[in-house]
Each structure stands twice: as structure tokens, then as C-alpha cells.
Short mmCIF file of C-alpha atoms and ligand atoms in Angstrom, two decimals:
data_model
loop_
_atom_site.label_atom_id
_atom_site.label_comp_id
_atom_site.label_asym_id
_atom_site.label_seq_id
_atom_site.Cartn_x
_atom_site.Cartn_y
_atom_site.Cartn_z
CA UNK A 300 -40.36 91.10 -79.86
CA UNK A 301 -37.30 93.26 -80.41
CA UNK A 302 -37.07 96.80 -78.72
CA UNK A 303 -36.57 97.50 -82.39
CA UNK A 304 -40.18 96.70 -83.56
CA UNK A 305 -41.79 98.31 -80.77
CA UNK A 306 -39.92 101.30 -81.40
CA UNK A 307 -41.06 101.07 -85.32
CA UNK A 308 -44.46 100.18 -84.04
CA UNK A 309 -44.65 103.80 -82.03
CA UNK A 310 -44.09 105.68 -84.75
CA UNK A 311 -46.68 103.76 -86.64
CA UNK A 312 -49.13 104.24 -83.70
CA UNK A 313 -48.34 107.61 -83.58
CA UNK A 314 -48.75 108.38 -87.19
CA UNK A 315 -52.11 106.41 -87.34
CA UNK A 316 -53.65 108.20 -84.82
CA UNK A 317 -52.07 111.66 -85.38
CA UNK A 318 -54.00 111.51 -89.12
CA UNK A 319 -57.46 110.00 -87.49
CA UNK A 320 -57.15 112.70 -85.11
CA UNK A 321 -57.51 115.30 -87.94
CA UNK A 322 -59.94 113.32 -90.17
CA UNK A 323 -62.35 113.36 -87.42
CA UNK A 324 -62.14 116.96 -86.57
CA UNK A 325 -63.13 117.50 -90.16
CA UNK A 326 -65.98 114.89 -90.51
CA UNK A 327 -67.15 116.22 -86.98
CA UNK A 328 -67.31 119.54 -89.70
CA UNK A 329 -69.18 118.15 -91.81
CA UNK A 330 -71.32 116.15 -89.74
CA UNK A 331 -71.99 120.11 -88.09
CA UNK A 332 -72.45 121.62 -91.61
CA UNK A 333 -75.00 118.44 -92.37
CA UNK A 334 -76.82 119.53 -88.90
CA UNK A 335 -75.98 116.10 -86.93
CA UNK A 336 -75.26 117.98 -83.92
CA UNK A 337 -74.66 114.56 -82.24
CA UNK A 338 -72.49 113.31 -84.86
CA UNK A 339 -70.33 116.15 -84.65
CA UNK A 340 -69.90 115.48 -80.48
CA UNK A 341 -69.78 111.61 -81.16
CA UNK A 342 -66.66 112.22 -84.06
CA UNK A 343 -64.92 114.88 -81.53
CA UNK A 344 -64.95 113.03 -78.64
CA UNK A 345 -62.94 110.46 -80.29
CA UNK A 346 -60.69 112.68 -81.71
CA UNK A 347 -59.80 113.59 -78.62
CA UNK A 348 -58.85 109.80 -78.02
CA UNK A 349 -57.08 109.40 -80.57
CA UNK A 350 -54.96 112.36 -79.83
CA UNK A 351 -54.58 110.82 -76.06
CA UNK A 352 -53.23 107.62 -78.03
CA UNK A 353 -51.00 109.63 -80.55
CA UNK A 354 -49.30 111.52 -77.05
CA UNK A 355 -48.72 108.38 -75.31
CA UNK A 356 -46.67 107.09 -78.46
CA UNK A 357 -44.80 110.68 -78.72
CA UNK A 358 -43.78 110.31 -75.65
CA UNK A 359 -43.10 106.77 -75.30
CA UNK A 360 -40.49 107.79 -78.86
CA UNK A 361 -38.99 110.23 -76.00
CA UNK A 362 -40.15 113.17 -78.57
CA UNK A 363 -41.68 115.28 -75.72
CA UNK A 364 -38.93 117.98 -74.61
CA UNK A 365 -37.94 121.37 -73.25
CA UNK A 366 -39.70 123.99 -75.42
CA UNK A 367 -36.11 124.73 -76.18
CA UNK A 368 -35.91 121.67 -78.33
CA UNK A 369 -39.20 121.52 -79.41
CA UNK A 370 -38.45 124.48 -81.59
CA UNK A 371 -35.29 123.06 -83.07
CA UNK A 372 -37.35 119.57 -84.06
CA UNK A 373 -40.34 121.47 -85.58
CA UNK A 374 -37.93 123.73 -87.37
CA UNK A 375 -36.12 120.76 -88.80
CA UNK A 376 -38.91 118.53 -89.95
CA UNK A 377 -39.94 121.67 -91.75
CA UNK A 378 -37.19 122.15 -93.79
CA UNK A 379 -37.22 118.18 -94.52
CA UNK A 380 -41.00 119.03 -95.57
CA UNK A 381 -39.79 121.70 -98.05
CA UNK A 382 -36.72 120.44 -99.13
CA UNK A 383 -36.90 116.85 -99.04
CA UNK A 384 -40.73 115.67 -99.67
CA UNK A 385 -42.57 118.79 -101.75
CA UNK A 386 -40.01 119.00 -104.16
CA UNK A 387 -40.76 115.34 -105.48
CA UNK A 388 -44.48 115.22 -104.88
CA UNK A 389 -45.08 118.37 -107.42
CA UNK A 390 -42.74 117.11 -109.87
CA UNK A 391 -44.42 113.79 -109.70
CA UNK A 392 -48.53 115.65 -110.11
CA UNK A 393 -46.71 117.77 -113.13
CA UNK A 394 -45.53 114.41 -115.01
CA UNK A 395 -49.05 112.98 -114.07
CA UNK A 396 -50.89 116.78 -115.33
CA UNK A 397 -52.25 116.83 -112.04
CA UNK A 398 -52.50 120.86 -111.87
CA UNK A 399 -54.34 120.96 -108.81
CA UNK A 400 -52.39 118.41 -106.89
CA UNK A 401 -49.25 120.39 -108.03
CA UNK A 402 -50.82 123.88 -106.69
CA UNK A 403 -51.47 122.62 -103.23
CA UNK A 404 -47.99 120.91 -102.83
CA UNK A 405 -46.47 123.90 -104.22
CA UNK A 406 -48.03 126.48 -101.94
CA UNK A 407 -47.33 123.75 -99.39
CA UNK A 408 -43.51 123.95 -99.99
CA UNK A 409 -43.80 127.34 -99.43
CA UNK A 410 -45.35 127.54 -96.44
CA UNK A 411 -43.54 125.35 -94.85
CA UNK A 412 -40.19 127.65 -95.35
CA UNK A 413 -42.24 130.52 -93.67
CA UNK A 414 -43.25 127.68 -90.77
CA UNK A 415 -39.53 126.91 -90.50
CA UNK A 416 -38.59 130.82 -90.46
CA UNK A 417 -41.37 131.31 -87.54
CA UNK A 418 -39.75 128.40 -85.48
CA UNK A 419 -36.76 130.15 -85.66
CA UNK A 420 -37.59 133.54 -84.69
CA UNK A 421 -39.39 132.55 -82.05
CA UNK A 422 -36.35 131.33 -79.96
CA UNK A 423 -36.48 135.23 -79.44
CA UNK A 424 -39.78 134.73 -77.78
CA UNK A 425 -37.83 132.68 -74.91
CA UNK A 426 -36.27 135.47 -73.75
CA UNK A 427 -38.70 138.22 -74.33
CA UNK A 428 -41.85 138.92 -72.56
CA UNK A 429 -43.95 139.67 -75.52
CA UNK A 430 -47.13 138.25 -76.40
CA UNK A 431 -48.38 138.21 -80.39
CA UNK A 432 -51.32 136.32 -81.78
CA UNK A 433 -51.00 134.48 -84.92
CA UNK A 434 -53.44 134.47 -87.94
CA UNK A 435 -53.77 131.33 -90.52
CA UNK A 436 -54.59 130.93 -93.55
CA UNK A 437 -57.89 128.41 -94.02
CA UNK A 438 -56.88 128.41 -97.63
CA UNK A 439 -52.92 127.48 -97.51
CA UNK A 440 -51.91 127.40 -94.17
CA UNK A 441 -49.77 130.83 -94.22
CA UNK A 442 -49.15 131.67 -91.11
CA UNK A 443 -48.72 135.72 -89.93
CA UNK A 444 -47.70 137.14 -86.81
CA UNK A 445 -49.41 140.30 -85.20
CA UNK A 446 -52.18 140.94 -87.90
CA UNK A 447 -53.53 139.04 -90.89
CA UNK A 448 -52.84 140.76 -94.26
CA UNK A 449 -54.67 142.13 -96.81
CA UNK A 450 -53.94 139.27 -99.01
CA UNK A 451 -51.88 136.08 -98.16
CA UNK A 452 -48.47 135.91 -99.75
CA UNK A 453 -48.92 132.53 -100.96
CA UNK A 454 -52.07 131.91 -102.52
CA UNK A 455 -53.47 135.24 -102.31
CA UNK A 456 -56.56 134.47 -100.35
CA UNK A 457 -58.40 138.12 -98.77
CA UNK A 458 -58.09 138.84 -95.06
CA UNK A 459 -60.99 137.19 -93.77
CA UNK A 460 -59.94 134.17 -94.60
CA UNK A 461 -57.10 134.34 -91.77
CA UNK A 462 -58.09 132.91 -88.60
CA UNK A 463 -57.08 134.26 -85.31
CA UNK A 464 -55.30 131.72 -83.18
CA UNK A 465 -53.87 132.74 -79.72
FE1 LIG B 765 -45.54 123.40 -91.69
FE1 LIG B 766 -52.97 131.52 -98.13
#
């Protein structure tokens, strides 16, 4: 096998696992919500493997830096979200009049700009000794700095749906 293939198969790994990491912390959710309290342990615990699995790829791919570059590769595939893959996945739901596909990856797009702009100022943070929390948004993924606002900028969802994450 070529250096080549294993290289493709990496990022393959590391995208399969990356996305079954997520989908079980949101059946473990649901398996909470649904009151199967062992469930919910049985479908974290594995996340938590799979995310072991997904790091081992990353940093097999040599995608594990300084913090320094970290920030520049997080700020980039942002702007490749917004500019390069949004744009054709709304126009694509509008020719298929699929409205609520369209909102998500709209409000998506936009996001992602304020992800990218975040990224960016915080290669002040390097340098500075201050500390801010950051609040999301459950509803669109906004993300603010300092407080949560009265109503997100993107999809207009009220304050408590921000969540706290320091
Ligand atoms: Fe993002
Ligand atoms: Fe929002």
C-alpha cells in the first residue's frame, strides 16, 4: 500500500469518527431525554472512543500544532466553509424548494464568517492575559464573547438560549 492511500485513508478515519463522535453525544441526549440513564453512559463512553480514534488520525495527518497555527487552520477552513461549500448547498435546497434546508445553511454561512472573525481576533489573546467566556447559540451556533445577547444576530433566538462555555 502506497503512503498515498494511507494518507487518504486518515482523513477518512478521521472524518468517520469525528461525525460518530457527535452522533453519539446526541443519541446519548436522547437516550437521557427517553430516561435510559444507561444508554446515555453506554453511547458516551464510546464517544469518547471514537474521539480517541479521530485524534490518533489528526495527528498521524501531522494536523496537531502550536496554538499559533491552530488558529490560522481553523480560521481558514472557515472561510472555505462560507465561501466555498454554503454558497452551493443553499442554492442547491432553493432549486429543490427546500426552505428549511436553505435557512439552516444560510444562517450556517453566516456563522461561520463570525467563527472565522473570532479566530482571528483571538491571536490578540496570545499576547494578552485576559480571560473571556464565550456563549453559543443552541439554535445556530452564533458564537459571542463576554455576554450572550438579548437576541442572536443570526437567527434571532432570546438569551437563554446561549450557552455558557468556558
Ligand atoms: Fe464554524
Ligand atoms: Fe442563533
Amino acid at each position: 500500500m502506497s503512503d498515498e492511500k494511507t494518507t487518504q485513508n486518515l482523513k477518512v478515519a478521521y472524518t468517520a469518527e469525528s461525525k460518530a463522535l457527535v452522533r453519539n453525544r446526541l443519541f446519548a441526549e436522547i437516550a437521557d431525554e427517553e430516561g435510559y440513564e444507561q444508554i446515555g453512559k453506554l453511547f458516551r463512553a464510546v464517544a469518547e472512543a471514537e474521539s480517541v480514534h479521530a485524534k490518533n488520525a489528526l495527528r498521524m495527518l501531522g494536523e496537531m500544532k502550536s496554538t499559533e497555527e491552530n488558529l490560522q487552520a481553523a480560521f481558514e477552513s472557515e472561510m472555505e466553509a462560507k465561501n466555498d461549500h454554503y454558497p452551493g448547498f443553499i442554492k442547491q435546497a432553493e432549486a429543490e424548494e427546500k426552505s428549511a434546508a436553505a435557512l439552516i445553511f444560510s444562517r450556517a454561512r453566516d456563522v461561520e464568517e463570525r467563527h472565522a472573525q473570532l479566530y482571528k481576533g483571538a491571536l490578540d489573546y496570545l499576547v494578552k492575559e485576559e480571560v473571556a467566556d464565550y456563549y453559543v447559540c443552541n439554535v445556530c451556533g452564533y458564537v459571542a464573547e463576554r455576554e450572550a445577547p438579548d437576541e442572536c444576530p443570526i437567527c434571532q433566538a432570546a438569551k437563554d438560549a446561549f450557552k455558557m462555555v468556558g
